[in-house]
Amino acid sequence: MFMKEIELLAPAKDLECGIGAIVLGADAVYIGAPQFGARSSAGNSLNDINKLINFAHKYYAKIYITINTILMDEELSEARKLIEEIYELGADGIIIQDMGILEMDLPPIPLIASTQAHNISVEKIKFFEQVGLKRVILARELSIEQIKEISEQVNIELEAFLHGALCVSYSGQCYMSQAIGGRSGNRGQCAQPCRKPYSLKDSAGPLIAEKQYLLSLKDMNRSIYIEEMIKAGISSFKIEGRLKDLAYIKNVVSYYRKEIDVILEKLNMKKASSGKPFTDFEPDLYKTFNRGYTGYFINGRKKDILSPFTPKSIGEKIGAVQEVKKNYFILEKNIVLDPGDGICFFNEKKQLEGTIINKIINNKIFPKEIDNINKNTLIYRNHPVKFLKQLKNAKIKRLIDVKFLLTETSNQIILSACDEDNNNAVVAFNAPGEQAQDKDKLIFNYNKQLSKLGETDFNISNLSLNLSHYYYIPVKDINEIRRKVIEQLLAIREMNRKKDTCRIVHNDYPYPVKELDFRANIYNDLAKKFYQRHGVKKLEPAAESLADMSGKIVMTTKHCLKYQFNLCSKYNTNVNVKEPLFLIDDQNKTYKLNFNCKKCEMEIIY
């Protein structure tokens, strides 16, 4: 699939984060609607969404709205009305999971298949292309080679996750929270049982691991794979984090904007919006929330994906303790922290502990608590006060390049403006007929006043004066002609802004399979009708409809505990373990593990 432009897509929990992401260079932002988003605590009013859309569109950036939960029958009409309202606001797309939406009579707004729709096979993605979706958000588990294979067979836009927290389960295929406490992940209410401690044992009884975070993954960081992913067919790079704060947005978006721009220049490709961000801080991914980083399965299976000893942020690795005294310690190579920094470390039992730095005297670091900090303890900083203050006070702006050309006729002064997207505006001013006595001063005033773009969204990349008469013109009139040409350019930019439309095709293109169990997440009659129209003969209702999940697969994951503990016969011929294996939670509840070695997947049975 040929791509003309590459999109950096940022999350926003609210209007402030959305504007921050756009200013820092995001080509698009995804944000929750007032209802029906996969993060139920991250909904936003239509008024705020409208403000964000208007702000983003100045830069030709896009706003996608998440309506990606599964819907009950009684919610369908409300969801339909909400989509109509979002379309009227000018949103650029809706991210959906529930196939019932595709049975509605919708306005021509582009629809995007959420990763919750389990977009893992070329057949599934071909299907979404045939029914009229504009884009598919690929499963996080896909490798470069799998992405390339899909891209070569479809013409639909492909979006992939680039950075952020990882669900251990295939998205849309986790029912653990629902089974345990009735909180459905597919309804935006996940209780995150994957971030809880578990023990692992085999059928013979011995513990393989005790009270570890066996389902808690590190965070994704695919910064070194961006070029490969572009070449494989990805056109939109998604940052996860619709619950994250503005500091996270500033740091992460700024980092990836810089990384992607370098690669786009190398590949002679364009970004998907206009304007360049200007910042006064240097982004650092390790100075923001992270559980350690992994590329996940982008280059195949590796053992770097699990964070077994904590589900919390560890931040950046600082260094090992060289010396410990009664109330202070010294780090190797005289590394110095800052007063107020939050630090953490793993004690001898591999439990995460944390404290705050009270003061620094030379290279002596005085923490609030020094218990369990020993020689060679590895120190991490998970709350860098100076950096966070720098982010909070950062001076940031995003400016669109514009070229000015000032010319004269026998009776007019003409200012032409051409922006980086080749939008043109022209304003003429009747010449007073009086020539300037001091030509150099006139030229100086033109250059000075025309360059004063102040609070506008533009930056002059070139200013040319083509003068022959050198008419005298007061400074206030120079300012007025500049103001008018910018005002006109903004109106022309909006008039010329590309507005994508999309119509769902109500055809009978065959769905890839003929039978679907509860993992198809069919929760309403319209979704059922959709699958039946596309040739599915046997349907099972969603997990949320089931009274009891006992014996059901509540999680399917590519993360494999046999592989993690070197118990997979494919990689270790001397395996001595009696299956099945079991997970035991902190309430002593037991979950059976199935291993589908043909697909290289693990299943958790409730």
PDB file of C-alpha atoms in Angstrom, residues 92-241:
ATOM      1  CA  ASP A  92     -12.468  13.406  11.181  1.00  0.00           C
ATOM      2  CA  GLY A  93     -13.425   9.881  12.187  1.00  0.00           C
ATOM      3  CA  ILE A  94     -15.021   7.552  14.722  1.00  0.00           C
ATOM      4  CA  ILE A  95     -13.134   4.626  16.275  1.00  0.00           C
ATOM      5  CA  ILE A  96     -15.530   1.716  16.775  1.00  0.00           C
ATOM      6  CA  GLN A  97     -15.590  -1.845  18.081  1.00  0.00           C
ATOM      7  CA  ASP A  98     -19.282  -2.768  17.940  1.00  0.00           C
ATOM      8  CA  MET A  99     -20.305  -4.099  14.529  1.00  0.00           C
ATOM      9  CA  GLY A 100     -23.881  -3.054  15.243  1.00  0.00           C
ATOM     10  CA  ILE A 101     -22.808   0.494  14.356  1.00  0.00           C
ATOM     11  CA  LEU A 102     -22.155  -0.697  10.796  1.00  0.00           C
ATOM     12  CA  GLU A 103     -25.855  -1.588  10.471  1.00  0.00           C
ATOM     13  CA  MET A 104     -26.940   1.970  11.250  1.00  0.00           C
ATOM     14  CA  ASP A 105     -27.830   4.672   8.747  1.00  0.00           C
ATOM     15  CA  LEU A 106     -24.833   6.885   9.460  1.00  0.00           C
ATOM     16  CA  PRO A 107     -23.622  10.247   8.178  1.00  0.00           C
ATOM     17  CA  PRO A 108     -20.585   9.993   5.869  1.00  0.00           C
ATOM     18  CA  ILE A 109     -17.994  10.142   8.642  1.00  0.00           C
ATOM     19  CA  PRO A 110     -14.932   7.866   8.285  1.00  0.00           C
ATOM     20  CA  LEU A 111     -15.035   4.807  10.527  1.00  0.00           C
ATOM     21  CA  ILE A 112     -11.968   3.162  12.032  1.00  0.00           C
ATOM     22  CA  ALA A 113     -11.883  -0.406  13.360  1.00  0.00           C
ATOM     23  CA  SER A 114     -10.586  -0.247  16.930  1.00  0.00           C
ATOM     24  CA  THR A 115      -7.850  -2.632  17.980  1.00  0.00           C
ATOM     25  CA  GLN A 116     -10.614  -4.014  20.244  1.00  0.00           C
ATOM     26  CA  ALA A 117     -12.027  -5.582  17.074  1.00  0.00           C
ATOM     27  CA  HIS A 118      -9.058  -8.008  17.151  1.00  0.00           C
ATOM     28  CA  ASN A 119      -7.514  -7.019  13.828  1.00  0.00           C
ATOM     29  CA  ILE A 120      -4.889  -9.716  13.504  1.00  0.00           C
ATOM     30  CA  SER A 121      -5.433 -11.461  10.164  1.00  0.00           C
ATOM     31  CA  VAL A 122      -5.304 -10.304   6.569  1.00  0.00           C
ATOM     32  CA  GLU A 123      -8.742 -11.879   6.006  1.00  0.00           C
ATOM     33  CA  LYS A 124     -10.299  -9.770   8.773  1.00  0.00           C
ATOM     34  CA  ILE A 125      -8.700  -6.591   7.497  1.00  0.00           C
ATOM     35  CA  LYS A 126      -9.753  -7.316   3.910  1.00  0.00           C
ATOM     36  CA  PHE A 127     -13.279  -7.736   5.228  1.00  0.00           C
ATOM     37  CA  PHE A 128     -13.273  -4.316   6.893  1.00  0.00           C
ATOM     38  CA  GLU A 129     -11.958  -2.785   3.692  1.00  0.00           C
ATOM     39  CA  GLN A 130     -14.792  -4.342   1.689  1.00  0.00           C
ATOM     40  CA  VAL A 131     -17.540  -3.065   4.002  1.00  0.00           C
ATOM     41  CA  GLY A 132     -16.255   0.504   3.750  1.00  0.00           C
ATOM     42  CA  LEU A 133     -14.066   1.282   6.766  1.00  0.00           C
ATOM     43  CA  LYS A 134     -11.340   3.845   6.226  1.00  0.00           C
ATOM     44  CA  ARG A 135      -8.748   2.430   8.617  1.00  0.00           C
ATOM     45  CA  VAL A 136      -7.909  -0.559  10.770  1.00  0.00           C
ATOM     46  CA  ILE A 137      -5.944  -0.358  14.022  1.00  0.00           C
ATOM     47  CA  LEU A 138      -3.766  -3.439  13.998  1.00  0.00           C
ATOM     48  CA  ALA A 139      -3.292  -5.833  16.899  1.00  0.00           C
ATOM     49  CA  ARG A 140      -0.235  -4.930  18.951  1.00  0.00           C
ATOM     50  CA  GLU A 141       1.054  -8.497  18.679  1.00  0.00           C
ATOM     51  CA  LEU A 142       1.795  -8.362  14.946  1.00  0.00           C
ATOM     52  CA  SER A 143       5.405  -8.449  13.783  1.00  0.00           C
ATOM     53  CA  ILE A 144       6.998  -6.348  11.040  1.00  0.00           C
ATOM     54  CA  GLU A 145       6.720  -9.265   8.648  1.00  0.00           C
ATOM     55  CA  GLN A 146       3.048  -9.835   9.437  1.00  0.00           C
ATOM     56  CA  ILE A 147       2.294  -6.130   8.976  1.00  0.00           C
ATOM     57  CA  LYS A 148       4.075  -6.180   5.630  1.00  0.00           C
ATOM     58  CA  GLU A 149       2.125  -9.263   4.528  1.00  0.00           C
ATOM     59  CA  ILE A 150      -1.164  -7.543   5.389  1.00  0.00           C
ATOM     60  CA  SER A 151      -0.170  -4.251   3.757  1.00  0.00           C
ATOM     61  CA  GLU A 152       0.706  -5.931   0.476  1.00  0.00           C
ATOM     62  CA  GLN A 153      -2.819  -7.367   0.183  1.00  0.00           C
ATOM     63  CA  VAL A 154      -5.031  -4.429   1.216  1.00  0.00           C
ATOM     64  CA  ASN A 155      -5.601  -0.773   0.341  1.00  0.00           C
ATOM     65  CA  ILE A 156      -7.075   0.326   3.654  1.00  0.00           C
ATOM     66  CA  GLU A 157      -5.129   2.594   6.017  1.00  0.00           C
ATOM     67  CA  LEU A 158      -3.150   0.704   8.666  1.00  0.00           C
ATOM     68  CA  GLU A 159      -2.588   2.140  12.127  1.00  0.00           C
ATOM     69  CA  ALA A 160      -0.246   0.603  14.696  1.00  0.00           C
ATOM     70  CA  PHE A 161       0.644   1.287  18.300  1.00  0.00           C
ATOM     71  CA  LEU A 162       4.014   2.913  18.832  1.00  0.00           C
ATOM     72  CA  HIS A 163       4.266   3.644  22.539  1.00  0.00           C
ATOM     73  CA  GLY A 164       2.546   3.161  25.880  1.00  0.00           C
ATOM     74  CA  ALA A 165       1.024   0.643  28.269  1.00  0.00           C
ATOM     75  CA  LEU A 166       0.361  -2.878  27.007  1.00  0.00           C
ATOM     76  CA  CYS A 167      -2.662  -5.074  27.592  1.00  0.00           C
ATOM     77  CA  VAL A 168      -1.392  -8.616  28.079  1.00  0.00           C
ATOM     78  CA  SER A 169      -4.432 -10.007  26.274  1.00  0.00           C
ATOM     79  CA  TYR A 170      -5.290  -9.549  22.657  1.00  0.00           C
ATOM     80  CA  SER A 171      -7.411  -6.388  22.715  1.00  0.00           C
ATOM     81  CA  GLY A 172     -11.113  -7.137  22.843  1.00  0.00           C
ATOM     82  CA  GLN A 173     -10.378 -10.723  23.875  1.00  0.00           C
ATOM     83  CA  CYS A 174     -10.022 -10.242  27.647  1.00  0.00           C
ATOM     84  CA  TYR A 175     -12.933 -11.207  29.897  1.00  0.00           C
ATOM     85  CA  MET A 176     -11.059 -11.657  33.141  1.00  0.00           C
ATOM     86  CA  SER A 177     -12.317  -8.444  34.744  1.00  0.00           C
ATOM     87  CA  GLN A 178     -15.866  -9.279  33.657  1.00  0.00           C
ATOM     88  CA  ALA A 179     -15.658 -12.833  35.000  1.00  0.00           C
ATOM     89  CA  ILE A 180     -14.159 -11.862  38.356  1.00  0.00           C
ATOM     90  CA  GLY A 181     -16.207  -8.808  39.251  1.00  0.00           C
ATOM     91  CA  GLY A 182     -18.618  -7.938  36.456  1.00  0.00           C
ATOM     92  CA  ARG A 183     -16.489  -5.046  35.193  1.00  0.00           C
ATOM     93  CA  SER A 184     -16.247  -5.429  31.431  1.00  0.00           C
ATOM     94  CA  GLY A 185     -13.149  -4.294  29.584  1.00  0.00           C
ATOM     95  CA  ASN A 186     -15.221  -4.172  26.417  1.00  0.00           C
ATOM     96  CA  ARG A 187     -17.537  -1.735  28.181  1.00  0.00           C
ATOM     97  CA  GLY A 188     -14.699   0.547  29.341  1.00  0.00           C
ATOM     98  CA  GLN A 189     -14.654  -0.678  32.959  1.00  0.00           C
ATOM     99  CA  CYS A 190     -11.616  -2.969  33.178  1.00  0.00           C
ATOM    100  CA  ALA A 191     -10.414  -3.563  36.760  1.00  0.00           C
ATOM    101  CA  GLN A 192      -6.951  -4.548  35.450  1.00  0.00           C
ATOM    102  CA  PRO A 193      -6.553  -8.000  37.009  1.00  0.00           C
ATOM    103  CA  CYS A 194      -3.455  -8.334  34.812  1.00  0.00           C
ATOM    104  CA  ARG A 195      -1.650  -5.903  37.145  1.00  0.00           C
ATOM    105  CA  LYS A 196      -2.229  -8.165  40.199  1.00  0.00           C
ATOM    106  CA  PRO A 197       0.234 -10.714  41.657  1.00  0.00           C
ATOM    107  CA  TYR A 198      -0.110 -14.413  40.836  1.00  0.00           C
ATOM    108  CA  SER A 199       1.691 -17.636  41.634  1.00  0.00           C
ATOM    109  CA  LEU A 200       2.384 -20.267  38.982  1.00  0.00           C
ATOM    110  CA  LYS A 201       2.404 -24.004  39.638  1.00  0.00           C
ATOM    111  CA  ASP A 202       2.206 -27.214  37.656  1.00  0.00           C
ATOM    112  CA  SER A 203      -0.113 -30.191  38.184  1.00  0.00           C
ATOM    113  CA  ALA A 204       2.383 -31.953  40.406  1.00  0.00           C
ATOM    114  CA  GLY A 205       2.157 -29.120  42.906  1.00  0.00           C
ATOM    115  CA  PRO A 206       5.531 -27.307  43.072  1.00  0.00           C
ATOM    116  CA  LEU A 207       5.494 -23.534  42.647  1.00  0.00           C
ATOM    117  CA  ILE A 208       7.299 -22.307  39.573  1.00  0.00           C
ATOM    118  CA  ALA A 209       6.889 -18.659  40.633  1.00  0.00           C
ATOM    119  CA  GLU A 210       5.412 -17.174  43.787  1.00  0.00           C
ATOM    120  CA  LYS A 211       3.466 -13.913  44.035  1.00  0.00           C
ATOM    121  CA  GLN A 212       4.866 -12.251  40.962  1.00  0.00           C
ATOM    122  CA  TYR A 213       3.189  -9.951  38.453  1.00  0.00           C
ATOM    123  CA  LEU A 214       3.051 -12.689  35.853  1.00  0.00           C
ATOM    124  CA  LEU A 215       0.578 -10.930  33.559  1.00  0.00           C
ATOM    125  CA  SER A 216       1.911  -7.383  33.925  1.00  0.00           C
ATOM    126  CA  LEU A 217       3.839  -6.306  30.856  1.00  0.00           C
ATOM    127  CA  LYS A 218       6.399  -3.582  30.398  1.00  0.00           C
ATOM    128  CA  ASP A 219       5.390  -0.561  28.331  1.00  0.00           C
ATOM    129  CA  MET A 220       5.793  -0.406  24.567  1.00  0.00           C
ATOM    130  CA  ASN A 221       8.543   1.665  22.969  1.00  0.00           C
ATOM    131  CA  ARG A 222       9.037   1.109  19.245  1.00  0.00           C
ATOM    132  CA  SER A 223      11.056   4.223  18.495  1.00  0.00           C
ATOM    133  CA  ILE A 224      13.861   2.229  16.855  1.00  0.00           C
ATOM    134  CA  TYR A 225      11.403   0.444  14.555  1.00  0.00           C
ATOM    135  CA  ILE A 226       9.621   3.459  13.041  1.00  0.00           C
ATOM    136  CA  GLU A 227      11.368   3.316   9.672  1.00  0.00           C
ATOM    137  CA  GLU A 228      10.809  -0.440   9.357  1.00  0.00           C
ATOM    138  CA  MET A 229       7.149  -0.011  10.249  1.00  0.00           C
ATOM    139  CA  ILE A 230       6.685   2.712   7.625  1.00  0.00           C
ATOM    140  CA  LYS A 231       8.278   0.504   4.988  1.00  0.00           C
ATOM    141  CA  ALA A 232       6.027  -2.360   6.111  1.00  0.00           C
ATOM    142  CA  GLY A 233       2.931  -0.253   5.456  1.00  0.00           C
ATOM    143  CA  ILE A 234       2.005   1.677   8.608  1.00  0.00           C
ATOM    144  CA  SER A 235       0.610   5.142   7.902  1.00  0.00           C
ATOM    145  CA  SER A 236      -0.482   6.102  11.424  1.00  0.00           C
ATOM    146  CA  PHE A 237       1.601   5.686  14.592  1.00  0.00           C
ATOM    147  CA  LYS A 238      -0.448   5.612  17.776  1.00  0.00           C
ATOM    148  CA  ILE A 239       0.654   6.633  21.253  1.00  0.00           C
ATOM    149  CA  GLU A 240      -1.379   4.935  23.993  1.00  0.00           C
ATOM    150  CA  GLY A 241      -2.474   6.937  27.021  1.00  0.00           C
TER     151      GLY A 241
END
